[in-house]
Short mmCIF file of C-alpha atoms in Angstrom, two decimals:
data_model
loop_
_atom_site.label_atom_id
_atom_site.label_comp_id
_atom_site.label_asym_id
_atom_site.label_seq_id
_atom_site.Cartn_x
_atom_site.Cartn_y
_atom_site.Cartn_z
CA MET A 293 -0.11 -0.08 0.08
CA VAL A 294 1.84 3.58 -0.57
CA ASP A 295 1.40 5.68 1.72
CA VAL A 296 -0.76 8.01 1.80
CA ALA A 297 -1.56 9.50 5.18
CA SER A 298 1.19 10.88 5.89
CA SER A 299 2.05 13.13 3.64
CA PRO A 300 -0.16 13.07 0.29
CA PRO A 301 0.93 13.30 -3.26
CA PRO A 302 -0.83 13.87 -5.83
CA LEU A 303 -3.70 11.78 -6.95
CA GLY A 304 -1.29 11.23 -10.04
CA ASP A 305 1.50 10.57 -7.94
CA VAL A 306 -0.43 7.67 -6.25
CA LEU A 307 -0.83 5.62 -9.72
CA THR A 308 2.37 5.80 -10.31
CA ALA A 309 3.82 4.64 -6.96
CA LEU A 310 1.23 1.77 -7.21
CA ALA A 311 2.05 0.39 -10.28
CA ALA A 312 5.30 0.31 -9.33
CA GLU A 313 4.45 -1.63 -6.43
CA GLY A 314 2.06 -4.22 -7.82
CA PRO A 315 2.29 -3.79 -12.06
CA ASP A 316 0.24 -6.57 -12.01
CA LEU A 317 -2.02 -6.10 -9.93
CA PRO A 318 -5.46 -5.58 -10.82
CA ALA A 319 -7.34 -1.74 -10.52
CA VAL A 320 -10.04 -1.79 -12.73
CA THR A 321 -12.67 -4.07 -14.57
CA CYS A 322 -15.75 -3.40 -16.58
CA ALA A 323 -17.34 -6.04 -18.34
CA ASP A 324 -14.78 -8.40 -19.72
CA ARG A 325 -12.36 -5.77 -19.61
CA THR A 326 -9.62 -5.17 -16.84
CA LEU A 327 -6.87 -2.67 -16.47
CA THR A 328 -3.63 -3.34 -14.46
CA ARG A 329 -2.79 -0.87 -12.31
CA ARG A 330 0.93 -0.61 -15.09
CA GLN A 331 -1.47 -0.64 -18.38
CA LEU A 332 -3.79 1.66 -16.35
CA GLU A 333 -1.19 4.00 -15.58
CA SER A 334 0.77 3.79 -18.69
CA ARG A 335 -3.11 4.32 -20.04
CA ALA A 336 -2.96 7.63 -17.99
CA ASN A 337 1.24 8.64 -19.12
CA ARG A 338 0.19 8.78 -22.51
CA LEU A 339 -3.79 10.58 -22.40
CA ALA A 340 -1.76 13.43 -20.24
CA ARG A 341 0.19 14.02 -23.37
CA ALA A 342 -2.14 14.53 -25.54
CA TYR A 343 -4.67 16.14 -23.19
CA GLU A 344 -1.68 18.66 -23.13
CA ALA A 345 -1.35 18.91 -26.79
CA LEU A 346 -4.36 20.11 -26.96
CA GLY A 347 -4.16 21.86 -24.63
CA VAL A 348 -4.71 20.85 -20.97
CA GLY A 349 -3.49 22.78 -18.57
CA GLN A 350 -2.38 22.83 -14.67
CA GLY A 351 -5.59 24.86 -12.81
CA ASP A 352 -7.95 24.07 -16.12
CA PHE A 353 -11.07 22.21 -15.67
CA VAL A 354 -11.81 18.87 -18.19
CA THR A 355 -14.96 18.18 -18.44
CA VAL A 356 -15.56 14.84 -18.68
CA ALA A 357 -18.94 12.97 -20.25
CA LEU A 358 -18.12 8.86 -20.98
CA PRO A 359 -20.39 6.12 -19.41
CA ASN A 360 -19.67 3.60 -16.87
CA GLY A 361 -16.15 2.21 -17.69
CA THR A 362 -12.60 2.27 -18.09
CA GLU A 363 -12.58 4.22 -19.57
CA PHE A 364 -13.70 7.40 -17.11
CA PHE A 365 -10.71 6.29 -15.04
CA GLU A 366 -7.76 6.30 -17.70
CA ALA A 367 -8.90 10.25 -18.17
CA CYS A 368 -9.63 11.33 -14.61
CA TYR A 369 -5.84 9.92 -13.54
CA ALA A 370 -4.63 11.72 -17.38
CA ILE A 371 -5.88 15.50 -16.30
CA TRP A 372 -4.85 14.77 -12.21
CA LYS A 373 -1.37 14.32 -13.79
CA LEU A 374 -1.56 17.50 -15.37
CA GLY A 375 -2.97 18.93 -12.60
CA ALA A 376 -6.32 20.67 -14.17
CA VAL A 377 -9.75 19.48 -12.46
CA PRO A 378 -12.43 16.22 -14.38
CA GLN A 379 -15.41 17.73 -14.16
CA PRO A 380 -17.83 14.84 -14.74
CA VAL A 381 -21.33 15.17 -16.21
CA SER A 382 -23.73 12.14 -17.98
CA HIS A 383 -22.72 11.92 -21.01
CA ARG A 384 -26.40 11.23 -21.98
CA LEU A 385 -27.21 15.05 -20.84
CA PRO A 386 -30.10 16.83 -23.24
CA VAL A 387 -27.83 19.31 -25.42
CA PRO A 388 -29.07 22.73 -23.88
CA GLU A 389 -28.26 21.82 -20.20
CA LEU A 390 -25.11 20.81 -20.90
CA SER A 391 -24.65 24.21 -23.30
CA ARG A 392 -24.76 25.88 -19.49
CA ILE A 393 -22.76 23.50 -18.19
CA ILE A 394 -19.89 23.80 -20.22
CA GLY A 395 -20.13 27.27 -20.45
CA LEU A 396 -20.00 27.82 -16.27
CA ALA A 397 -17.05 24.92 -16.45
CA ASP A 398 -14.98 27.41 -19.48
CA PRO A 399 -13.15 23.28 -19.93
CA SER A 400 -10.07 23.63 -21.96
CA LEU A 401 -10.78 19.56 -22.88
CA VAL A 402 -13.87 17.81 -23.33
CA ILE A 403 -14.24 14.11 -23.26
CA GLY A 404 -16.83 12.53 -24.97
CA VAL A 405 -18.80 14.49 -27.08
CA PRO A 406 -18.71 16.62 -29.16
CA VAL A 407 -19.12 21.10 -28.20
CA ASP A 408 -19.18 23.93 -30.99
CA GLY A 409 -16.10 25.70 -30.45
CA ARG A 410 -14.36 22.90 -27.36
CA ALA A 411 -12.04 21.17 -28.33
CA TRP A 412 -12.86 17.36 -27.51
CA VAL A 413 -11.72 14.30 -27.67
CA PRO A 414 -14.62 11.47 -28.56
CA ALA A 415 -14.83 8.01 -26.44
CA GLY A 416 -12.92 5.78 -26.96
CA PHE A 417 -10.01 7.95 -28.36
CA GLU A 418 -6.12 6.25 -28.59
CA PRO A 419 -2.98 9.15 -28.08
CA ASP A 420 -0.32 9.15 -31.09
CA PRO A 421 0.80 5.33 -29.33
CA GLY A 422 4.80 7.16 -30.00
CA LEU A 423 3.56 9.89 -27.10
CA ASP A 424 5.86 8.48 -24.23
CA GLU A 425 4.62 5.95 -21.12
CA ALA A 426 6.99 7.41 -18.81
CA PRO A 427 4.99 9.65 -15.91
CA PRO A 428 4.55 13.31 -17.13
CA PRO A 429 6.73 16.02 -14.19
CA SER A 430 4.42 15.44 -11.08
CA ARG A 431 1.58 18.58 -10.34
CA THR A 432 -1.20 19.27 -8.03
CA SER A 433 -4.58 19.82 -9.55
CA PRO A 434 -5.98 23.08 -7.49
CA ALA A 435 -8.99 20.71 -7.04
CA TRP A 436 -9.38 17.75 -7.55
CA LYS A 437 -13.39 17.37 -8.87
CA ALA A 438 -15.73 19.64 -9.96
CA PRO A 439 -18.97 17.73 -10.25
CA THR A 440 -22.95 19.12 -11.27
CA SER A 441 -25.32 18.61 -9.21
CA GLY A 442 -28.35 21.07 -8.28
CA GLY A 443 -29.82 20.05 -5.64
CA SER A 444 -29.75 22.69 -3.16
CA THR A 445 -30.42 25.53 -5.62
CA GLY A 446 -33.16 23.54 -7.59
CA SER A 447 -30.76 24.95 -11.46
CA PRO A 448 -27.52 22.87 -12.69
CA LYS A 449 -24.20 23.83 -11.08
CA LEU A 450 -21.12 23.35 -10.66
CA ILE A 451 -19.94 22.04 -6.68
CA VAL A 452 -15.82 22.74 -6.47
CA SER A 453 -13.30 21.01 -4.28
CA GLY A 454 -11.66 22.41 -1.19
CA SER A 455 -9.88 19.66 -1.68
CA THR A 456 -6.43 19.36 -3.62
CA GLY A 457 -4.79 17.36 -5.30
CA ARG A 458 -3.28 15.93 -2.37
CA LEU A 459 -6.30 13.78 -0.30
CA ASP A 460 -6.48 12.85 2.65
CA THR A 461 -6.80 9.36 1.55
CA ALA A 462 -6.61 7.95 4.77
CA ALA A 463 -9.23 10.61 6.78
CA ILE A 464 -11.87 9.04 3.95
CA ALA A 465 -11.08 5.55 4.02
CA ALA A 466 -11.65 5.59 7.57
CA ARG A 467 -15.13 7.48 7.68
CA TYR A 468 -16.01 4.46 5.19
CA HIS A 469 -14.69 1.99 5.75
CA LEU A 470 -12.26 1.13 3.36
CA ARG A 471 -9.05 -0.92 2.64
CA PRO A 472 -7.21 -1.87 0.74
CA GLY A 473 -6.66 -5.33 -1.03
CA GLN A 474 -10.59 -5.32 -0.80
CA VAL A 475 -12.45 -5.33 -4.11
CA GLN A 476 -15.25 -2.37 -4.71
CA LEU A 477 -18.38 -2.77 -6.91
CA VAL A 478 -19.83 0.09 -7.33
CA PRO A 479 -23.44 0.33 -10.22
CA GLY A 480 -23.48 3.04 -10.00
CA PRO A 481 -22.68 6.58 -12.37
CA LEU A 482 -19.62 7.58 -11.97
CA TYR A 483 -21.35 10.68 -12.95
CA HIS A 484 -23.17 11.05 -9.77
CA ASN A 485 -20.39 11.89 -6.78
CA ALA A 486 -21.04 9.58 -3.68
CA PRO A 487 -20.07 6.09 -6.89
CA LEU A 488 -16.61 9.20 -8.08
CA LEU A 489 -15.92 9.22 -4.59
CA LEU A 490 -15.70 5.54 -3.21
CA SER A 491 -14.46 3.97 -6.72
CA MET A 492 -11.25 6.57 -7.08
CA VAL A 493 -10.54 6.33 -2.68
CA GLY A 494 -10.72 2.65 -4.22
CA THR A 495 -8.31 3.45 -6.91
CA PHE A 496 -6.02 5.77 -4.44
CA LEU A 497 -6.50 2.32 -1.37
CA GLY A 498 -4.99 0.13 -4.62
CA GLN A 499 -8.76 -2.05 -4.30
CA HIS A 500 -9.82 -3.48 -7.50
CA VAL A 501 -12.78 -1.74 -8.83
CA ILE A 502 -15.97 -3.38 -10.81
CA VAL A 503 -17.76 -0.71 -12.44
CA LEU A 504 -21.10 -2.20 -14.19
CA PRO A 505 -21.54 -0.34 -17.28
CA ARG A 506 -24.90 0.54 -16.15
CA PHE A 507 -27.15 -0.98 -13.20
CA ASP A 508 -28.89 -4.30 -13.54
CA ALA A 509 -29.13 -5.80 -10.17
CA ARG A 510 -29.31 -9.51 -11.63
CA THR A 511 -25.32 -8.42 -13.01
CA ALA A 512 -25.01 -6.76 -9.67
CA LEU A 513 -25.15 -10.05 -7.30
CA ALA A 514 -22.99 -11.74 -10.42
CA GLU A 515 -20.79 -9.78 -10.74
CA ILE A 516 -20.22 -9.59 -6.25
CA GLY A 517 -20.40 -13.51 -5.81
CA ARG A 518 -17.78 -13.59 -9.51
CA HIS A 519 -15.53 -12.07 -7.86
CA ARG A 520 -15.80 -11.82 -4.37
CA VAL A 521 -16.65 -8.06 -3.34
CA ASN A 522 -15.65 -6.48 -0.09
CA VAL A 523 -17.68 -2.83 -0.71
CA VAL A 524 -20.67 -1.76 -2.28
CA ASN A 525 -21.84 1.49 -2.58
CA LEU A 526 -26.24 1.27 -2.91
CA VAL A 527 -29.27 3.51 -2.99
CA PRO A 528 -32.72 2.52 -1.98
CA THR A 529 -33.97 1.58 -6.21
CA MET A 530 -31.05 -0.51 -6.56
CA MET A 531 -31.42 -2.26 -3.04
CA ALA A 532 -35.18 -3.01 -4.30
CA ARG A 533 -34.39 -4.05 -7.32
CA MET A 534 -31.78 -7.10 -6.32
CA LEU A 535 -34.44 -7.32 -3.44
CA ARG A 536 -36.65 -8.29 -5.98
CA VAL A 537 -34.13 -11.06 -7.96
CA LEU A 538 -33.24 -12.49 -4.94
CA ASP A 539 -35.98 -12.78 -3.55
CA ALA A 540 -37.33 -14.21 -7.06
CA GLU A 541 -34.58 -16.71 -7.35
CA PRO A 542 -33.05 -18.21 -3.36
CA GLY A 543 -29.47 -19.67 -3.63
CA SER A 544 -28.81 -18.84 -6.12
CA HIS A 545 -26.33 -15.65 -5.52
CA ASP A 546 -24.05 -15.66 -2.29
CA LEU A 547 -23.01 -12.56 -1.11
CA ARG A 548 -20.90 -13.46 1.73
CA SER A 549 -17.86 -11.82 1.01
CA LEU A 550 -19.96 -8.98 1.60
CA GLU A 551 -17.99 -6.59 4.57
CA VAL A 552 -19.23 -3.21 4.09
CA VAL A 553 -23.06 -2.20 1.63
CA TRP A 554 -23.51 1.67 1.60
CA HIS A 555 -26.86 3.28 1.48
CA MET A 556 -27.20 6.72 0.35
CA GLY A 557 -29.12 9.30 -2.22
CA ALA A 558 -32.34 8.82 -1.23
CA PRO A 559 -34.80 8.16 1.79
CA CYS A 560 -34.74 4.18 1.80
CA PRO A 561 -38.23 3.53 3.21
CA GLN A 562 -38.13 1.17 6.33
CA TRP A 563 -39.26 -1.74 4.93
CA LEU A 564 -36.61 -2.50 2.74
CA LYS A 565 -33.94 -1.80 5.28
CA ARG A 566 -35.06 -3.50 7.60
CA ARG A 567 -35.18 -7.02 5.08
CA TRP A 568 -31.67 -5.96 4.01
CA ILE A 569 -30.35 -6.07 7.82
CA GLY A 570 -32.60 -9.87 8.26
CA LEU A 571 -30.25 -10.41 4.73
CA LEU A 572 -26.83 -9.12 5.48
CA GLY A 573 -26.77 -8.52 9.74
CA ALA A 574 -26.86 -5.42 10.57
CA GLU A 575 -23.23 -4.65 11.60
CA ARG A 576 -22.48 -4.50 7.81
CA LEU A 577 -25.64 -1.70 6.53
CA HIS A 578 -24.79 1.44 6.60
CA GLU A 579 -25.96 4.58 5.69
CA MET A 580 -24.49 8.23 4.93
CA TYR A 581 -26.43 11.74 4.76
CA GLY A 582 -24.63 14.81 3.32
CA ALA A 583 -23.78 15.99 -0.28
CA THR A 584 -21.16 17.05 -2.36
CA GLU A 585 -20.45 19.64 -0.94
CA ALA A 586 -19.35 17.62 1.71
CA ILE A 587 -19.86 20.47 4.77
CA ALA A 588 -21.45 17.83 7.35
CA LEU A 589 -22.35 14.56 7.08
CA ALA A 590 -23.91 12.38 9.38
CA SER A 591 -23.45 8.65 9.50
CA ILE A 592 -25.18 5.45 10.93
CA GLY A 593 -24.66 1.49 11.22
CA GLY A 594 -27.94 -0.85 10.81
CA ARG A 595 -27.51 -2.10 14.89
CA GLU A 596 -27.94 1.42 15.61
CA TRP A 597 -30.34 2.41 12.92
CA LEU A 598 -32.63 -0.72 14.76
CA ALA A 599 -32.84 1.43 17.71
CA ARG A 600 -33.96 4.40 15.97
CA PRO A 601 -36.24 2.93 12.54
CA GLY A 602 -35.51 6.03 10.19
CA SER A 603 -32.96 7.71 11.75
CA VAL A 604 -29.72 8.91 9.48
CA GLY A 605 -27.80 9.24 11.98
CA ARG A 606 -26.24 12.46 13.94
CA PRO A 607 -23.04 13.98 13.14
CA VAL A 608 -19.09 12.04 11.63
CA VAL A 609 -17.92 15.46 10.36
CA GLY A 610 -19.15 19.04 10.70
CA GLU A 611 -22.39 20.20 12.89
CA ILE A 612 -25.72 19.79 12.30
CA ARG A 613 -29.22 21.27 13.69
CA VAL A 614 -32.61 22.32 12.19
CA VAL A 615 -34.00 25.66 12.19
CA GLY A 616 -37.17 27.89 11.55
CA PRO A 617 -37.51 30.24 8.90
CA ASP A 618 -36.28 33.13 11.18
CA GLY A 619 -32.50 30.69 11.32
CA GLU A 620 -33.10 29.72 14.90
CA PRO A 621 -33.11 26.18 16.59
CA VAL A 622 -36.23 25.15 16.54
CA PRO A 623 -37.18 21.92 19.41
CA PRO A 624 -36.81 18.23 19.35
CA GLY A 625 -39.19 17.32 16.78
CA ASP A 626 -39.74 20.38 14.70
CA VAL A 627 -39.56 20.13 11.06
CA GLY A 628 -37.44 22.88 9.80
CA ASP A 629 -34.69 23.75 7.79
CA VAL A 630 -31.37 21.59 7.61
CA VAL A 631 -29.25 23.19 8.01
CA MET A 632 -25.28 22.30 8.34
CA ARG A 633 -21.38 24.19 8.98
CA ARG A 634 -17.79 22.24 8.49
CA PRO A 635 -15.27 21.97 11.19
CA ALA A 636 -14.23 25.13 13.42
CA GLY A 637 -11.37 25.81 12.14
CA SER A 638 -11.25 24.41 8.42
CA PRO A 639 -10.40 26.01 4.79
CA PRO A 640 -14.26 26.01 2.88
CA THR A 641 -14.98 22.09 2.05
CA TYR A 642 -16.56 23.60 -2.42
CA ARG A 643 -16.90 27.03 -4.10
CA TYR A 644 -20.34 27.33 -6.50
CA ILE A 645 -19.59 28.13 -9.37
CA GLY A 646 -23.25 28.73 -10.92
CA ALA A 647 -24.71 29.61 -7.64
CA GLN A 648 -24.70 31.09 -4.40
CA ALA A 649 -24.99 28.94 -1.24
CA ARG A 650 -28.52 29.18 1.17
CA THR A 651 -26.57 30.60 4.08
CA TYR A 652 -27.76 31.83 7.52
CA GLU A 653 -25.22 34.06 10.30
CA GLY A 654 -22.80 32.05 12.18
CA GLY A 655 -21.64 29.56 8.57
CA TRP A 656 -24.66 27.23 8.68
CA GLU A 657 -26.02 26.42 5.15
CA SER A 658 -28.48 24.39 3.83
CA LEU A 659 -29.17 22.16 1.01
CA GLY A 660 -32.06 22.00 0.76
CA ASP A 661 -34.06 19.15 3.11
CA MET A 662 -36.44 19.10 5.84
CA GLY A 663 -36.29 16.99 8.70
CA TRP A 664 -35.81 17.26 12.73
CA LEU A 665 -33.45 15.61 15.68
CA ASP A 666 -34.12 14.00 18.44
CA GLU A 667 -33.63 14.50 22.04
CA ASP A 668 -30.34 13.03 21.44
CA GLY A 669 -29.22 14.76 18.22
CA TYR A 670 -30.19 11.33 15.64
CA LEU A 671 -31.47 13.49 12.63
CA TYR A 672 -35.18 12.31 10.69
CA LEU A 673 -35.31 13.63 6.60
CA ALA A 674 -38.54 14.88 5.64
CA ASP A 675 -38.62 16.91 2.41
CA ARG A 676 -36.67 19.06 -0.05
CA ASP A 677 -38.21 22.54 -0.40
CA THR A 678 -36.74 22.65 -3.66
CA ASP A 679 -38.61 21.33 -6.76
CA MET A 680 -37.00 18.63 -6.94
CA LEU A 681 -37.29 15.15 -7.35
CA LEU A 682 -35.06 12.48 -6.82
CA VAL A 683 -35.32 9.10 -9.51
CA GLY A 684 -33.31 6.33 -8.68
CA GLY A 685 -30.90 9.14 -6.91
CA ALA A 686 -30.24 11.25 -8.90
CA ASN A 687 -31.92 14.95 -8.84
CA VAL A 688 -34.36 15.58 -11.92
CA TYR A 689 -35.55 19.10 -12.14
CA PRO A 690 -39.54 19.05 -14.09
CA ALA A 691 -38.77 22.41 -15.64
CA GLU A 692 -36.14 20.26 -17.13
CA VAL A 693 -38.24 17.60 -18.45
#
């Protein structure tokens, strides 16, 4: 394992070190294609030189509009090796919405889809085979990611991470119970923040990351058994579909290798969570509540949840409280606006491009969720106060349908 705890190296250098440490170990698999660490490193280095020749420089945004696959990881590592910032979007975005996001990001390169007036390369782009496979000079990205969202404002915006390309991987790994040597399944789209975060941190740790081209319940269950998957992150829609397959095909799927099952991205019905606890045991099921902005996070394990069904947990990062229209805290049990504040003395965790944060006095920020706290500080969610629908863990705005 590469030591990233004491002084985190640039993310591009992390891959170089992993490739030197275990060149033939699998890094990323999608369907029948697997890249070893050495192959991922070699391809990322050549892509970095190709992207640089197309105008990508340190600090630039690079829009990544690629479907799930090994190519997504190659592109992101190439971007980090140049000290640039990956800006992932859905490769299926309607042209008007993509145009708005491109206008906000002003990327030096778009990967995956053509955009008028912009340098771009198609999906499946192959750099000149004569390009050097050695690592380019070490550079640090000013932000390690800049995904898009509209969940807290109702219109697309960029959420530029406050963490640089020297990421504190050890802290994230501890929070999500990730460790080197695990096999991680990624069933969700990589342009969503949670799949992006967990999968990339998995590669930083040297895990073998298994990516589904698209979610299919039966395929997800088969891959868990085939690869002896240890970690998976789901949304409740996936959990319900997988449960239907398990009920219809008893004894056909082996989940014994699973150590950590996360769910987040949407409220989970209590009946569904109870079924999964019954399936795996309470110790293996975990829930995280937060947002791409990473101002604060709440978490709850399965056993803790059984004592407080419906809760999304207590803060594990930052502070969370519930306030009324005047911005003052409401009594326990009363519904109000869920507001967050980053840990005291810590730098900003994000910045918006294309939106203004919804703030209260004292450094508190709202992301649009409604909820209440119990007497012990456990959070329960009620509803969002923006005109937005959650569809399979994705934010959908009626005005854009």
